[in-house]
Amino acid sequence: MEPFVTHQGKVAGMDRNNVDTDQIIPKQFLKSIERTGFGKYAFFDWRFEADGSPNPDFELNRKENEGATILVVNENFGCGSSREHAPWALHDYGFKAILAPSFADIFYNNCLKNGLLPIVLEKSVIEYLLKEANDAEYQCTISLEEQTIVDSKGYKAEFTIDSYWKEMLINGWDEIDKTLSYDQQIKEYELKKVN
């Protein structure tokens, strides 16, 4: 995975509660186990009209949200089924971080395991970010090392993250990489067992 240390990017707001994984990536697109190629299907039923044309009312189709890499959402994002394809789709779409007052537990963990940073923030902070995200030039800088978010207007918020996942994301490790980081200790242990 790509390391996540600091990220500066454009912010898009989606002021919706209880966005489930079937909306993030509809079931008809779950035909591959590759982690790439799902971005074009993210929010498919909301992004497109029945005739395939873009839905002008959907938040991410608005011109001011083009190229956004930080998504601000509302309560209980990623609820529903436990499909790992949901963070794959969001990451492939271009998002590096999702900011919300709460996430569904399985979705939250799937994000961390796939290099997408989910950040839980106070409701008042999310309300501020959703309001500011209406500005096409609005950006935030996320420092995982410092556990801070600073916006282009100087507003600063802090967040918490488990130290295990912080280390994993900063190093760009998945769980196999983490295990391999103990390669020397594993070899030494195996030698002791053989002798």
GROMACS .gro file of C-alpha atoms in nm:
model
  195
    1MET     CA    1   0.000   0.000   0.000
    2GLU     CA    2   0.095   0.361  -0.043
    3PRO     CA    3   0.218   0.523   0.281
    4PHE     CA    4  -0.009   0.789   0.432
    5VAL     CA    5   0.192   1.050   0.623
    6THR     CA    6   0.053   1.386   0.514
    7HIS     CA    7  -0.212   1.456   0.255
    8GLN     CA    8  -0.333   1.789   0.121
    9GLY     CA    9  -0.640   1.781  -0.096
   10LYS     CA   10  -0.968   1.923  -0.209
   11VAL     CA   11  -1.268   1.848   0.011
   12ALA     CA   12  -1.609   1.725  -0.106
   13GLY     CA   13  -1.909   1.715   0.124
   14MET     CA   14  -2.187   1.457   0.128
   15ASP     CA   15  -2.432   1.556   0.400
   16ARG     CA   16  -2.605   1.218   0.426
   17ASN     CA   17  -2.661   0.983   0.718
   18ASN     CA   18  -2.654   0.602   0.704
   19VAL     CA   19  -2.486   0.569   0.364
   20ASP     CA   20  -2.464   0.194   0.323
   21THR     CA   21  -2.210  -0.014   0.137
   22ASP     CA   22  -2.465  -0.106  -0.131
   23GLN     CA   23  -2.484   0.263  -0.222
   24ILE     CA   24  -2.106   0.301  -0.210
   25ILE     CA   25  -2.061   0.004  -0.446
   26PRO     CA   26  -2.381  -0.166  -0.573
   27LYS     CA   27  -2.388  -0.546  -0.563
   28GLN     CA   28  -2.399  -0.593  -0.943
   29PHE     CA   29  -2.037  -0.469  -0.961
   30LEU     CA   30  -1.891  -0.717  -0.710
   31LYS     CA   31  -1.766  -0.959  -0.975
   32SER     CA   32  -1.394  -0.911  -0.924
   33ILE     CA   33  -1.158  -0.969  -0.633
   34GLU     CA   34  -0.900  -0.727  -0.769
   35ARG     CA   35  -0.874  -0.407  -0.564
   36THR     CA   36  -0.874  -0.176  -0.865
   37GLY     CA   37  -1.132  -0.070  -1.121
   38PHE     CA   38  -1.419  -0.009  -0.880
   39GLY     CA   39  -1.397   0.372  -0.870
   40LYS     CA   40  -1.611   0.412  -1.181
   41TYR     CA   41  -1.891   0.229  -1.000
   42ALA     CA   42  -1.872   0.421  -0.670
   43PHE     CA   43  -2.215   0.563  -0.578
   44PHE     CA   44  -2.331   0.439  -0.918
   45ASP     CA   45  -2.707   0.454  -0.849
   46TRP     CA   46  -2.675   0.812  -0.720
   47ARG     CA   47  -2.418   0.934  -0.975
   48PHE     CA   48  -2.608   0.831  -1.287
   49GLU     CA   49  -2.959   0.865  -1.423
   50ALA     CA   50  -3.143   0.561  -1.565
   51ASP     CA   51  -3.019   0.656  -1.916
   52GLY     CA   52  -2.655   0.656  -1.798
   53SER     CA   53  -2.612   1.033  -1.795
   54PRO     CA   54  -2.462   1.199  -1.485
   55ASN     CA   55  -2.714   1.301  -1.220
   56PRO     CA   56  -2.663   1.679  -1.180
   57ASP     CA   57  -2.812   1.671  -0.830
   58PHE     CA   58  -2.558   1.425  -0.688
   59GLU     CA   59  -2.292   1.593  -0.474
   60LEU     CA   60  -1.986   1.437  -0.636
   61ASN     CA   61  -2.106   1.528  -0.986
   62ARG     CA   62  -2.093   1.900  -0.907
   63LYS     CA   63  -1.809   2.088  -1.072
   64GLU     CA   64  -1.677   2.221  -0.740
   65ASN     CA   65  -1.617   1.863  -0.622
   66GLU     CA   66  -1.410   1.746  -0.921
   67GLY     CA   67  -1.078   1.606  -0.811
   68ALA     CA   68  -1.168   1.591  -0.441
   69THR     CA   69  -0.953   1.352  -0.239
   70ILE     CA   70  -1.110   1.410   0.104
   71LEU     CA   71  -1.475   1.317   0.159
   72VAL     CA   72  -1.675   1.461   0.450
   73VAL     CA   73  -1.989   1.265   0.533
   74ASN     CA   74  -2.240   1.234   0.814
   75GLU     CA   75  -2.342   0.971   1.073
   76ASN     CA   76  -2.296   0.595   1.035
   77PHE     CA   77  -2.111   0.597   0.703
   78GLY     CA   78  -2.047   0.252   0.555
   79CYS     CA   79  -2.329   0.068   0.729
   80GLY     CA   80  -2.495  -0.240   0.578
   81SER     CA   81  -2.310  -0.542   0.445
   82SER     CA   82  -1.942  -0.594   0.520
   83ARG     CA   83  -1.818  -0.582   0.160
   84GLU     CA   84  -1.452  -0.487   0.136
   85HIS     CA   85  -1.523  -0.357  -0.213
   86ALA     CA   86  -1.663  -0.035  -0.059
   87PRO     CA   87  -1.326   0.108   0.052
   88TRP     CA   88  -1.171  -0.028  -0.268
   89ALA     CA   89  -1.424   0.175  -0.470
   90LEU     CA   90  -1.372   0.493  -0.267
   91HIS     CA   91  -0.993   0.464  -0.287
   92ASP     CA   92  -1.002   0.389  -0.658
   93TYR     CA   93  -1.235   0.687  -0.711
   94GLY     CA   94  -0.957   0.904  -0.568
   95PHE     CA   95  -1.035   0.951  -0.200
   96LYS     CA   96  -0.749   0.927   0.049
   97ALA     CA   97  -0.950   1.005   0.364
   98ILE     CA   98  -1.312   0.993   0.480
   99LEU     CA   99  -1.420   1.223   0.766
  100ALA     CA  100  -1.737   1.147   0.962
  101PRO     CA  101  -1.888   1.168   1.311
  102SER     CA  102  -1.927   0.787   1.305
  103PHE     CA  103  -1.861   0.486   1.085
  104ALA     CA  104  -1.993   0.132   1.077
  105ASP     CA  105  -1.729  -0.079   1.258
  106ILE     CA  106  -1.655  -0.330   0.980
  107PHE     CA  107  -1.634  -0.058   0.716
  108TYR     CA  108  -1.399   0.145   0.938
  109ASN     CA  109  -1.163  -0.150   0.978
  110ASN     CA  110  -1.182  -0.237   0.608
  111CYS     CA  111  -1.074   0.120   0.526
  112LEU     CA  112  -0.770   0.094   0.751
  113LYS     CA  113  -0.672  -0.244   0.603
  114ASN     CA  114  -0.686  -0.096   0.252
  115GLY     CA  115  -0.495   0.231   0.297
  116LEU     CA  116  -0.798   0.462   0.320
  117LEU     CA  117  -0.790   0.681   0.632
  118PRO     CA  118  -1.125   0.702   0.816
  119ILE     CA  119  -1.128   0.988   1.067
  120VAL     CA  120  -1.390   1.026   1.338
  121LEU     CA  121  -1.457   1.388   1.432
  122GLU     CA  122  -1.701   1.568   1.660
  123LYS     CA  123  -2.036   1.645   1.499
  124SER     CA  124  -1.970   2.021   1.525
  125VAL     CA  125  -1.642   1.981   1.332
  126ILE     CA  126  -1.818   1.779   1.060
  127GLU     CA  127  -2.090   2.047   1.033
  128TYR     CA  128  -1.821   2.312   0.986
  129LEU     CA  129  -1.638   2.105   0.723
  130LEU     CA  130  -1.960   2.027   0.533
  131LYS     CA  131  -2.042   2.397   0.519
  132GLU     CA  132  -1.694   2.496   0.403
  133ALA     CA  133  -1.684   2.215   0.143
  134ASN     CA  134  -1.933   2.416  -0.066
  135ASP     CA  135  -1.639   2.639  -0.164
  136ALA     CA  136  -1.476   2.498  -0.479
  137GLU     CA  137  -1.130   2.605  -0.358
  138TYR     CA  138  -1.162   2.455  -0.010
  139GLN     CA  139  -0.877   2.225   0.094
  140CYS     CA  140  -0.750   2.049   0.404
  141THR     CA  141  -0.415   1.911   0.505
  142ILE     CA  142  -0.422   1.591   0.708
  143SER     CA  143  -0.114   1.498   0.909
  144LEU     CA  144  -0.133   1.143   1.033
  145GLU     CA  145   0.190   1.186   1.229
  146GLU     CA  146   0.048   1.485   1.421
  147GLN     CA  147  -0.312   1.357   1.403
  148THR     CA  148  -0.438   1.695   1.285
  149ILE     CA  149  -0.652   1.842   1.010
  150VAL     CA  150  -0.583   2.203   0.909
  151ASP     CA  151  -0.798   2.372   0.649
  152SER     CA  152  -0.711   2.646   0.400
  153LYS     CA  153  -0.865   2.904   0.637
  154GLY     CA  154  -0.643   2.807   0.930
  155TYR     CA  155  -0.903   2.603   1.119
  156LYS     CA  156  -0.746   2.309   1.302
  157ALA     CA  157  -0.896   1.989   1.443
  158GLU     CA  158  -0.731   1.694   1.612
  159PHE     CA  159  -0.827   1.329   1.578
  160THR     CA  160  -0.739   1.000   1.741
  161ILE     CA  161  -0.633   0.675   1.581
  162ASP     CA  162  -0.513   0.345   1.723
  163SER     CA  163  -0.131   0.343   1.732
  164TYR     CA  164  -0.120   0.006   1.550
  165TRP     CA  165  -0.312   0.142   1.251
  166LYS     CA  166  -0.122   0.469   1.257
  167GLU     CA  167   0.206   0.277   1.219
  168MET     CA  168   0.056   0.057   0.946
  169LEU     CA  169  -0.068   0.353   0.738
  170ILE     CA  170   0.245   0.566   0.781
  171ASN     CA  171   0.459   0.275   0.660
  172GLY     CA  172   0.219   0.169   0.386
  173TRP     CA  173   0.195  -0.179   0.537
  174ASP     CA  174  -0.082  -0.433   0.516
  175GLU     CA  175  -0.094  -0.716   0.770
  176ILE     CA  176   0.137  -0.937   0.562
  177ASP     CA  177   0.395  -0.657   0.545
  178LYS     CA  178   0.370  -0.618   0.923
  179THR     CA  179   0.437  -0.989   0.971
  180LEU     CA  180   0.733  -0.975   0.732
  181SER     CA  181   0.882  -0.688   0.935
  182TYR     CA  182   0.951  -0.956   1.200
  183ASP     CA  183   1.134  -1.176   0.948
  184GLN     CA  184   1.460  -1.188   1.145
  185GLN     CA  185   1.285  -1.271   1.473
  186ILE     CA  186   1.081  -1.543   1.299
  187LYS     CA  187   1.397  -1.700   1.155
  188GLU     CA  188   1.569  -1.691   1.494
  189TYR     CA  189   1.267  -1.851   1.660
  190GLU     CA  190   1.253  -2.125   1.395
  191LEU     CA  191   1.624  -2.198   1.439
  192LYS     CA  192   1.574  -2.239   1.815
  193LYS     CA  193   1.288  -2.483   1.756
  194VAL     CA  194   1.490  -2.693   1.510
  195ASN     CA  195   1.798  -2.712   1.738
   0.00000   0.00000   0.00000
